[in-house]
Amino acid sequence: MPVRVLKLAAVTAFCLLGAAGCPSLPDTDVLIRRHAGQAVRFESASGPLSAQKSAAILAELKRKSGDIDILEKQIALEQAIVGSPLILGNKVTLLQDGAATYAAMFAAIRKARDHINLESYIFEDDEIGRQFADLLLEQQGRGVQVNVIYDSVGALSTPKAFFERLEEAGIAVLEFNPINPLSAKTEWLLNNRDHRKLLVVDGRTAFIGGINISSVYSSGSVVRGSRKAAAKTVPWRDTDLQIEGPVVGELQKLFIETWERQRGKPLTAKEYFPALKVQGKEV
């Protein structure tokens, strides 16, 4: 059989496997009806609030939003999907673009004293990516444990040597759902990707939003296209949140749960869940 035919067959098989791994989208109407009647629960830094206090908080939220019934339904749905109550007492800072996000992230990383957990769909070997890598290596050298999760598809163009350099310095690196099924440690599904962009520093400060680690997010906005092409024209613009307060513990759980589900090497023992105090009024 000609080599060209063999290659075509291999590509076709790969595409069929990918299609087989594509889950169907959930029926949002069914989800809303299923969870609309559920009671909304809140937690503070001290633990779960009573039903009476939770109802009072919800009433205040509805008053501020014009007493619309859809707010309660939306909160109940979000609570059901994530499987945890809403957390009170947080300080949330809006970071409107990549430049603001990277500046805030770099400042937080430099202040780290215990650990840094970084999870990103895209982690490119470009100016921004190398700045992150150098700063993470610097902190690892100071005794701060750094743990990194990157997606195998999102970082497809990033050389393996980029991540090997981090690992050689003691940084724990996890490739989420490797494209090569022979490298997978869990059930292999091509379309099972990790689009989360999360940074947790010392278990006290978290960043979450839409900004990957790539120079194209440095400023501005762009329509979807090639990242490398976009970098030469108009860059992407997205938004992130910097969060301090009790909810950071929930975001930390997300990182660690992903690490464990992907069967990463045991994380170095650190203070991943410090006691968290009220930092603001955000839910």
mmCIF file of C-alpha atoms in Angstrom:
data_model
loop_
_atom_site.group_PDB
_atom_site.id
_atom_site.type_symbol
_atom_site.label_atom_id
_atom_site.label_comp_id
_atom_site.label_asym_id
_atom_site.label_seq_id
_atom_site.Cartn_x
_atom_site.Cartn_y
_atom_site.Cartn_z
ATOM 1 C CA MET A 1 0.000 0.000 0.000
ATOM 2 C CA PRO A 2 1.460 3.418 -0.939
ATOM 3 C CA VAL A 3 2.811 5.555 1.924
ATOM 4 C CA ARG A 4 0.424 8.361 0.975
ATOM 5 C CA VAL A 5 -2.569 6.054 1.433
ATOM 6 C CA LEU A 6 -1.251 4.869 4.789
ATOM 7 C CA LYS A 7 -0.885 8.460 5.970
ATOM 8 C CA LEU A 8 -4.391 9.299 4.802
ATOM 9 C CA ALA A 9 -5.759 6.269 6.637
ATOM 10 C CA ALA A 10 -3.947 7.277 9.814
ATOM 11 C CA VAL A 11 -5.286 10.837 9.663
ATOM 12 C CA THR A 12 -8.808 9.573 8.984
ATOM 13 C CA ALA A 13 -8.632 7.196 11.943
ATOM 14 C CA PHE A 14 -7.366 10.011 14.159
ATOM 15 C CA CYS A 15 -10.261 12.263 13.131
ATOM 16 C CA LEU A 16 -12.789 9.500 13.728
ATOM 17 C CA LEU A 17 -11.393 8.930 17.195
ATOM 18 C CA GLY A 18 -11.690 12.643 17.872
ATOM 19 C CA ALA A 19 -15.280 12.712 16.677
ATOM 20 C CA ALA A 20 -16.103 9.749 18.878
ATOM 21 C CA GLY A 21 -14.718 11.637 21.848
ATOM 22 C CA CYS A 22 -16.851 14.734 21.282
ATOM 23 C CA PRO A 23 -19.537 14.938 23.972
ATOM 24 C CA SER A 24 -22.940 16.410 23.177
ATOM 25 C CA LEU A 25 -23.848 19.777 24.651
ATOM 26 C CA PRO A 26 -26.137 19.748 27.701
ATOM 27 C CA ASP A 27 -29.773 20.825 27.343
ATOM 28 C CA THR A 28 -29.814 24.097 29.280
ATOM 29 C CA ASP A 29 -33.616 24.205 29.514
ATOM 30 C CA VAL A 30 -33.631 20.806 31.210
ATOM 31 C CA LEU A 31 -30.889 21.884 33.610
ATOM 32 C CA ILE A 32 -32.739 25.056 34.575
ATOM 33 C CA ARG A 33 -36.014 23.208 35.221
ATOM 34 C CA ARG A 34 -34.239 20.496 37.186
ATOM 35 C CA HIS A 35 -32.517 22.860 39.610
ATOM 36 C CA ALA A 36 -34.883 25.852 39.699
ATOM 37 C CA GLY A 37 -36.532 24.798 42.959
ATOM 38 C CA GLN A 38 -33.358 24.059 44.876
ATOM 39 C CA ALA A 39 -32.552 26.179 47.905
ATOM 40 C CA VAL A 40 -29.628 28.545 47.487
ATOM 41 C CA ARG A 41 -26.880 27.991 50.071
ATOM 42 C CA PHE A 42 -24.128 30.346 51.168
ATOM 43 C CA GLU A 43 -20.917 29.838 53.112
ATOM 44 C CA SER A 44 -18.655 32.270 54.930
ATOM 45 C CA ALA A 45 -15.094 31.881 56.151
ATOM 46 C CA SER A 46 -16.566 30.270 59.285
ATOM 47 C CA GLY A 47 -18.640 27.679 57.427
ATOM 48 C CA PRO A 48 -22.218 27.195 56.107
ATOM 49 C CA LEU A 49 -24.805 29.864 56.920
ATOM 50 C CA SER A 50 -28.246 29.045 58.247
ATOM 51 C CA ALA A 51 -31.209 28.858 55.880
ATOM 52 C CA GLN A 52 -32.512 32.099 57.389
ATOM 53 C CA LYS A 53 -29.261 34.002 56.792
ATOM 54 C CA SER A 54 -28.934 32.565 53.290
ATOM 55 C CA ALA A 55 -32.473 33.698 52.471
ATOM 56 C CA ALA A 56 -31.718 37.198 53.771
ATOM 57 C CA ILE A 57 -28.598 37.478 51.604
ATOM 58 C CA LEU A 58 -30.479 36.266 48.540
ATOM 59 C CA ALA A 59 -33.262 38.783 49.203
ATOM 60 C CA GLU A 60 -30.695 41.585 49.358
ATOM 61 C CA LEU A 61 -29.093 40.448 46.101
ATOM 62 C CA LYS A 62 -32.489 40.368 44.406
ATOM 63 C CA ARG A 63 -33.329 43.823 45.766
ATOM 64 C CA LYS A 64 -30.150 45.257 44.278
ATOM 65 C CA SER A 65 -30.820 43.600 40.932
ATOM 66 C CA GLY A 66 -34.456 44.707 40.692
ATOM 67 C CA ASP A 67 -36.014 41.673 42.428
ATOM 68 C CA ILE A 68 -35.885 39.554 39.281
ATOM 69 C CA ASP A 69 -36.722 35.876 39.699
ATOM 70 C CA ILE A 70 -34.116 34.805 37.153
ATOM 71 C CA LEU A 71 -31.323 35.726 39.607
ATOM 72 C CA GLU A 72 -32.359 33.044 42.097
ATOM 73 C CA LYS A 73 -32.710 30.469 39.307
ATOM 74 C CA GLN A 74 -29.276 31.349 37.953
ATOM 75 C CA ILE A 75 -27.636 31.099 41.379
ATOM 76 C CA ALA A 76 -29.319 27.758 42.080
ATOM 77 C CA LEU A 77 -28.185 26.426 38.693
ATOM 78 C CA GLU A 78 -24.582 27.551 39.196
ATOM 79 C CA GLN A 79 -24.564 26.019 42.662
ATOM 80 C CA ALA A 80 -25.872 22.696 41.335
ATOM 81 C CA ILE A 81 -23.350 22.560 38.480
ATOM 82 C CA VAL A 82 -20.271 23.263 40.598
ATOM 83 C CA GLY A 83 -21.522 21.137 43.489
ATOM 84 C CA SER A 84 -20.710 23.665 46.205
ATOM 85 C CA PRO A 85 -22.436 26.630 47.862
ATOM 86 C CA LEU A 86 -21.642 30.250 47.069
ATOM 87 C CA ILE A 87 -18.814 31.661 49.202
ATOM 88 C CA LEU A 88 -19.058 35.050 50.905
ATOM 89 C CA GLY A 89 -16.386 37.490 52.045
ATOM 90 C CA ASN A 90 -14.137 37.840 49.014
ATOM 91 C CA LYS A 91 -12.259 40.719 47.438
ATOM 92 C CA VAL A 92 -12.447 40.665 43.644
ATOM 93 C CA THR A 93 -10.385 42.910 41.364
ATOM 94 C CA LEU A 94 -11.230 43.167 37.663
ATOM 95 C CA LEU A 95 -8.175 42.962 35.399
ATOM 96 C CA GLN A 96 -9.362 44.327 32.081
ATOM 97 C CA ASP A 97 -6.662 43.073 29.733
ATOM 98 C CA GLY A 98 -3.566 40.960 29.406
ATOM 99 C CA ALA A 99 -1.157 43.713 30.408
ATOM 100 C CA ALA A 100 -2.964 44.326 33.705
ATOM 101 C CA THR A 101 -3.345 40.595 34.322
ATOM 102 C CA TYR A 102 0.293 39.725 33.723
ATOM 103 C CA ALA A 103 1.485 42.634 35.893
ATOM 104 C CA ALA A 104 -0.728 41.487 38.776
ATOM 105 C CA MET A 105 0.270 37.843 38.316
ATOM 106 C CA PHE A 106 3.989 38.653 38.250
ATOM 107 C CA ALA A 107 3.623 40.725 41.431
ATOM 108 C CA ALA A 108 1.802 37.882 43.206
ATOM 109 C CA ILE A 109 4.328 35.271 42.045
ATOM 110 C CA ARG A 110 7.225 37.398 43.313
ATOM 111 C CA LYS A 111 5.553 37.576 46.744
ATOM 112 C CA ALA A 112 5.000 33.797 46.954
ATOM 113 C CA ARG A 113 6.502 32.139 50.026
ATOM 114 C CA ASP A 114 5.062 28.598 49.990
ATOM 115 C CA HIS A 115 3.741 27.421 46.617
ATOM 116 C CA ILE A 116 2.481 28.444 43.188
ATOM 117 C CA ASN A 117 -0.134 26.413 41.282
ATOM 118 C CA LEU A 118 -0.509 27.408 37.626
ATOM 119 C CA GLU A 119 -2.977 25.899 35.151
ATOM 120 C CA SER A 120 -3.269 27.159 31.572
ATOM 121 C CA TYR A 121 -4.704 25.876 28.312
ATOM 122 C CA ILE A 122 -2.015 27.689 26.291
ATOM 123 C CA PHE A 123 1.549 28.117 27.559
ATOM 124 C CA GLU A 124 3.651 29.446 24.698
ATOM 125 C CA ASP A 125 7.399 29.698 24.315
ATOM 126 C CA ASP A 126 7.326 33.405 23.500
ATOM 127 C CA GLU A 127 8.228 36.611 25.330
ATOM 128 C CA ILE A 128 5.431 36.331 27.914
ATOM 129 C CA GLY A 129 5.835 32.580 28.284
ATOM 130 C CA ARG A 130 9.549 32.944 28.911
ATOM 131 C CA GLN A 131 8.934 35.698 31.466
ATOM 132 C CA PHE A 132 6.612 33.339 33.331
ATOM 133 C CA ALA A 133 9.103 30.478 33.064
ATOM 134 C CA ASP A 134 12.021 32.572 34.333
ATOM 135 C CA LEU A 135 10.003 33.902 37.273
ATOM 136 C CA LEU A 136 8.712 30.445 38.198
ATOM 137 C CA LEU A 137 12.244 29.043 38.020
ATOM 138 C CA GLU A 138 13.488 31.864 40.233
ATOM 139 C CA GLN A 139 10.835 31.134 42.866
ATOM 140 C CA GLN A 140 11.422 27.372 42.699
ATOM 141 C CA GLY A 141 15.082 28.071 43.395
ATOM 142 C CA ARG A 142 14.074 29.998 46.506
ATOM 143 C CA GLY A 143 12.191 27.026 47.930
ATOM 144 C CA VAL A 144 8.706 27.904 46.681
ATOM 145 C CA GLN A 145 7.143 24.767 45.192
ATOM 146 C CA VAL A 146 5.795 25.409 41.689
ATOM 147 C CA ASN A 147 3.235 23.079 40.088
ATOM 148 C CA VAL A 148 2.153 23.579 36.458
ATOM 149 C CA ILE A 149 -0.658 22.052 34.370
ATOM 150 C CA TYR A 150 -0.765 22.725 30.629
ATOM 151 C CA ASP A 151 -3.082 21.299 27.982
ATOM 152 C CA SER A 152 -1.538 19.007 25.363
ATOM 153 C CA VAL A 153 -3.502 20.598 22.494
ATOM 154 C CA GLY A 154 -3.306 24.184 23.743
ATOM 155 C CA ALA A 155 0.475 23.958 24.044
ATOM 156 C CA LEU A 156 0.935 21.894 20.886
ATOM 157 C CA SER A 157 3.355 24.415 19.362
ATOM 158 C CA THR A 158 5.440 24.735 22.538
ATOM 159 C CA PRO A 159 8.684 22.705 22.386
ATOM 160 C CA LYS A 160 8.987 19.873 24.904
ATOM 161 C CA ALA A 161 12.346 21.343 25.896
ATOM 162 C CA PHE A 162 10.495 24.367 27.295
ATOM 163 C CA PHE A 163 8.724 22.239 29.907
ATOM 164 C CA GLU A 164 11.707 19.938 30.435
ATOM 165 C CA ARG A 165 13.703 22.966 31.572
ATOM 166 C CA LEU A 166 11.093 23.603 34.262
ATOM 167 C CA GLU A 167 11.069 19.979 35.381
ATOM 168 C CA GLU A 168 14.856 19.794 35.602
ATOM 169 C CA ALA A 169 14.736 22.653 38.119
ATOM 170 C CA GLY A 170 12.246 20.815 40.357
ATOM 171 C CA ILE A 171 8.994 22.302 39.061
ATOM 172 C CA ALA A 172 6.225 19.698 38.892
ATOM 173 C CA VAL A 173 4.773 19.720 35.360
ATOM 174 C CA LEU A 174 1.650 17.874 34.197
ATOM 175 C CA GLU A 175 0.564 17.545 30.554
ATOM 176 C CA PHE A 176 -3.242 17.379 30.528
ATOM 177 C CA ASN A 177 -4.591 14.487 28.435
ATOM 178 C CA PRO A 178 -1.600 13.947 26.105
ATOM 179 C CA ILE A 179 -2.445 13.819 22.398
ATOM 180 C CA ASN A 180 -0.471 10.592 22.141
ATOM 181 C CA PRO A 181 -2.810 7.952 23.625
ATOM 182 C CA LEU A 182 0.217 5.867 24.622
ATOM 183 C CA SER A 183 1.233 8.654 27.015
ATOM 184 C CA ALA A 184 -2.200 8.982 28.624
ATOM 185 C CA LYS A 185 -2.509 7.885 32.253
ATOM 186 C CA THR A 186 -6.318 8.000 32.233
ATOM 187 C CA GLU A 187 -9.086 7.282 29.722
ATOM 188 C CA TRP A 188 -7.992 8.909 26.459
ATOM 189 C CA LEU A 189 -10.462 11.232 24.747
ATOM 190 C CA LEU A 190 -9.076 13.612 22.134
ATOM 191 C CA ASN A 191 -11.708 16.263 22.832
ATOM 192 C CA ASN A 192 -11.231 16.199 26.605
ATOM 193 C CA ARG A 193 -9.329 19.456 26.956
ATOM 194 C CA ASP A 194 -8.468 21.704 29.889
ATOM 195 C CA HIS A 195 -9.429 25.269 29.002
ATOM 196 C CA ARG A 196 -9.105 26.538 32.569
ATOM 197 C CA LYS A 197 -6.764 29.467 33.178
ATOM 198 C CA LEU A 198 -5.971 29.509 36.896
ATOM 199 C CA LEU A 199 -3.180 30.738 39.129
ATOM 200 C CA VAL A 200 -3.198 30.174 42.906
ATOM 201 C CA VAL A 201 -0.421 31.683 45.027
ATOM 202 C CA ASP A 202 0.157 30.453 48.590
ATOM 203 C CA GLY A 203 -3.479 29.318 48.738
ATOM 204 C CA ARG A 204 -4.502 32.931 49.429
ATOM 205 C CA THR A 205 -4.617 34.736 46.080
ATOM 206 C CA ALA A 206 -6.146 33.394 42.878
ATOM 207 C CA PHE A 207 -6.431 34.569 39.284
ATOM 208 C CA ILE A 208 -9.050 33.161 36.943
ATOM 209 C CA GLY A 209 -10.536 34.256 33.631
ATOM 210 C CA GLY A 210 -9.901 34.059 29.910
ATOM 211 C CA ILE A 211 -6.220 34.947 29.585
ATOM 212 C CA ASN A 212 -3.722 32.271 28.551
ATOM 213 C CA ILE A 213 0.054 32.532 28.772
ATOM 214 C CA SER A 214 0.870 34.048 25.389
ATOM 215 C CA SER A 215 2.204 37.361 24.117
ATOM 216 C CA VAL A 216 -0.905 37.884 21.984
ATOM 217 C CA TYR A 217 -2.783 38.835 25.181
ATOM 218 C CA SER A 218 -0.404 41.665 26.025
ATOM 219 C CA SER A 219 -2.937 44.284 24.895
ATOM 220 C CA GLY A 220 -5.807 45.048 22.529
ATOM 221 C CA SER A 221 -8.403 42.842 20.831
ATOM 222 C CA VAL A 222 -8.594 40.612 17.765
ATOM 223 C CA VAL A 223 -10.944 38.338 15.916
ATOM 224 C CA ARG A 224 -10.200 34.630 16.215
ATOM 225 C CA GLY A 225 -7.407 33.360 14.006
ATOM 226 C CA SER A 226 -3.839 32.168 14.116
ATOM 227 C CA ARG A 227 -2.159 33.267 17.344
ATOM 228 C CA LYS A 228 1.167 33.782 15.618
ATOM 229 C CA ALA A 229 -0.444 35.802 12.847
ATOM 230 C CA ALA A 230 -2.407 37.814 15.382
ATOM 231 C CA ALA A 231 0.772 38.661 17.268
ATOM 232 C CA LYS A 232 2.042 40.475 14.164
ATOM 233 C CA THR A 233 -1.172 42.438 13.681
ATOM 234 C CA VAL A 234 -3.738 43.139 16.371
ATOM 235 C CA PRO A 235 -3.411 41.259 19.695
ATOM 236 C CA TRP A 236 -6.152 39.501 21.680
ATOM 237 C CA ARG A 237 -7.954 41.209 24.551
ATOM 238 C CA ASP A 238 -9.541 39.227 27.354
ATOM 239 C CA THR A 239 -10.332 39.667 31.037
ATOM 240 C CA ASP A 240 -9.251 38.115 34.335
ATOM 241 C CA LEU A 241 -10.201 38.367 38.001
ATOM 242 C CA GLN A 242 -7.856 38.579 40.959
ATOM 243 C CA ILE A 243 -9.517 37.039 44.018
ATOM 244 C CA GLU A 244 -8.646 37.036 47.706
ATOM 245 C CA GLY A 245 -10.758 35.469 50.436
ATOM 246 C CA PRO A 246 -12.422 32.174 51.397
ATOM 247 C CA VAL A 247 -13.355 31.182 47.824
ATOM 248 C CA VAL A 248 -9.664 30.795 46.953
ATOM 249 C CA GLY A 249 -9.799 27.473 48.788
ATOM 250 C CA GLU A 250 -12.427 26.229 46.320
ATOM 251 C CA LEU A 251 -10.269 27.265 43.359
ATOM 252 C CA GLN A 252 -7.323 25.487 44.937
ATOM 253 C CA LYS A 253 -9.446 22.335 45.145
ATOM 254 C CA LEU A 254 -10.115 22.561 41.397
ATOM 255 C CA PHE A 255 -6.399 22.589 40.636
ATOM 256 C CA ILE A 256 -5.589 19.683 42.936
ATOM 257 C CA GLU A 257 -8.583 17.627 41.757
ATOM 258 C CA THR A 258 -7.460 18.064 38.139
ATOM 259 C CA TRP A 259 -3.919 17.060 39.069
ATOM 260 C CA GLU A 260 -5.121 13.920 40.828
ATOM 261 C CA ARG A 261 -7.612 12.927 38.100
ATOM 262 C CA GLN A 262 -4.792 13.150 35.559
ATOM 263 C CA ARG A 263 -2.649 11.000 37.852
ATOM 264 C CA GLY A 264 0.169 13.459 38.189
ATOM 265 C CA LYS A 265 3.050 12.671 40.505
ATOM 266 C CA PRO A 266 2.215 13.260 44.196
ATOM 267 C CA LEU A 267 2.410 16.967 44.944
ATOM 268 C CA THR A 268 5.133 18.120 47.312
ATOM 269 C CA ALA A 269 3.627 18.678 50.765
ATOM 270 C CA LYS A 270 2.935 22.378 51.218
ATOM 271 C CA GLU A 271 0.347 24.561 52.967
ATOM 272 C CA TYR A 272 -2.155 24.368 50.123
ATOM 273 C CA PHE A 273 -5.146 25.181 52.340
ATOM 274 C CA PRO A 274 -4.268 27.913 54.855
ATOM 275 C CA ALA A 275 -6.949 29.449 57.057
ATOM 276 C CA LEU A 276 -8.637 32.172 54.999
ATOM 277 C CA LYS A 277 -10.225 35.302 56.424
ATOM 278 C CA VAL A 278 -12.865 37.641 55.044
ATOM 279 C CA GLN A 279 -11.257 40.050 52.564
ATOM 280 C CA GLY A 280 -14.263 41.845 51.083
ATOM 281 C CA LYS A 281 -17.978 41.736 50.341
ATOM 282 C CA GLU A 282 -18.062 39.845 47.063
ATOM 283 C CA VAL A 283 -19.900 36.519 46.652
#
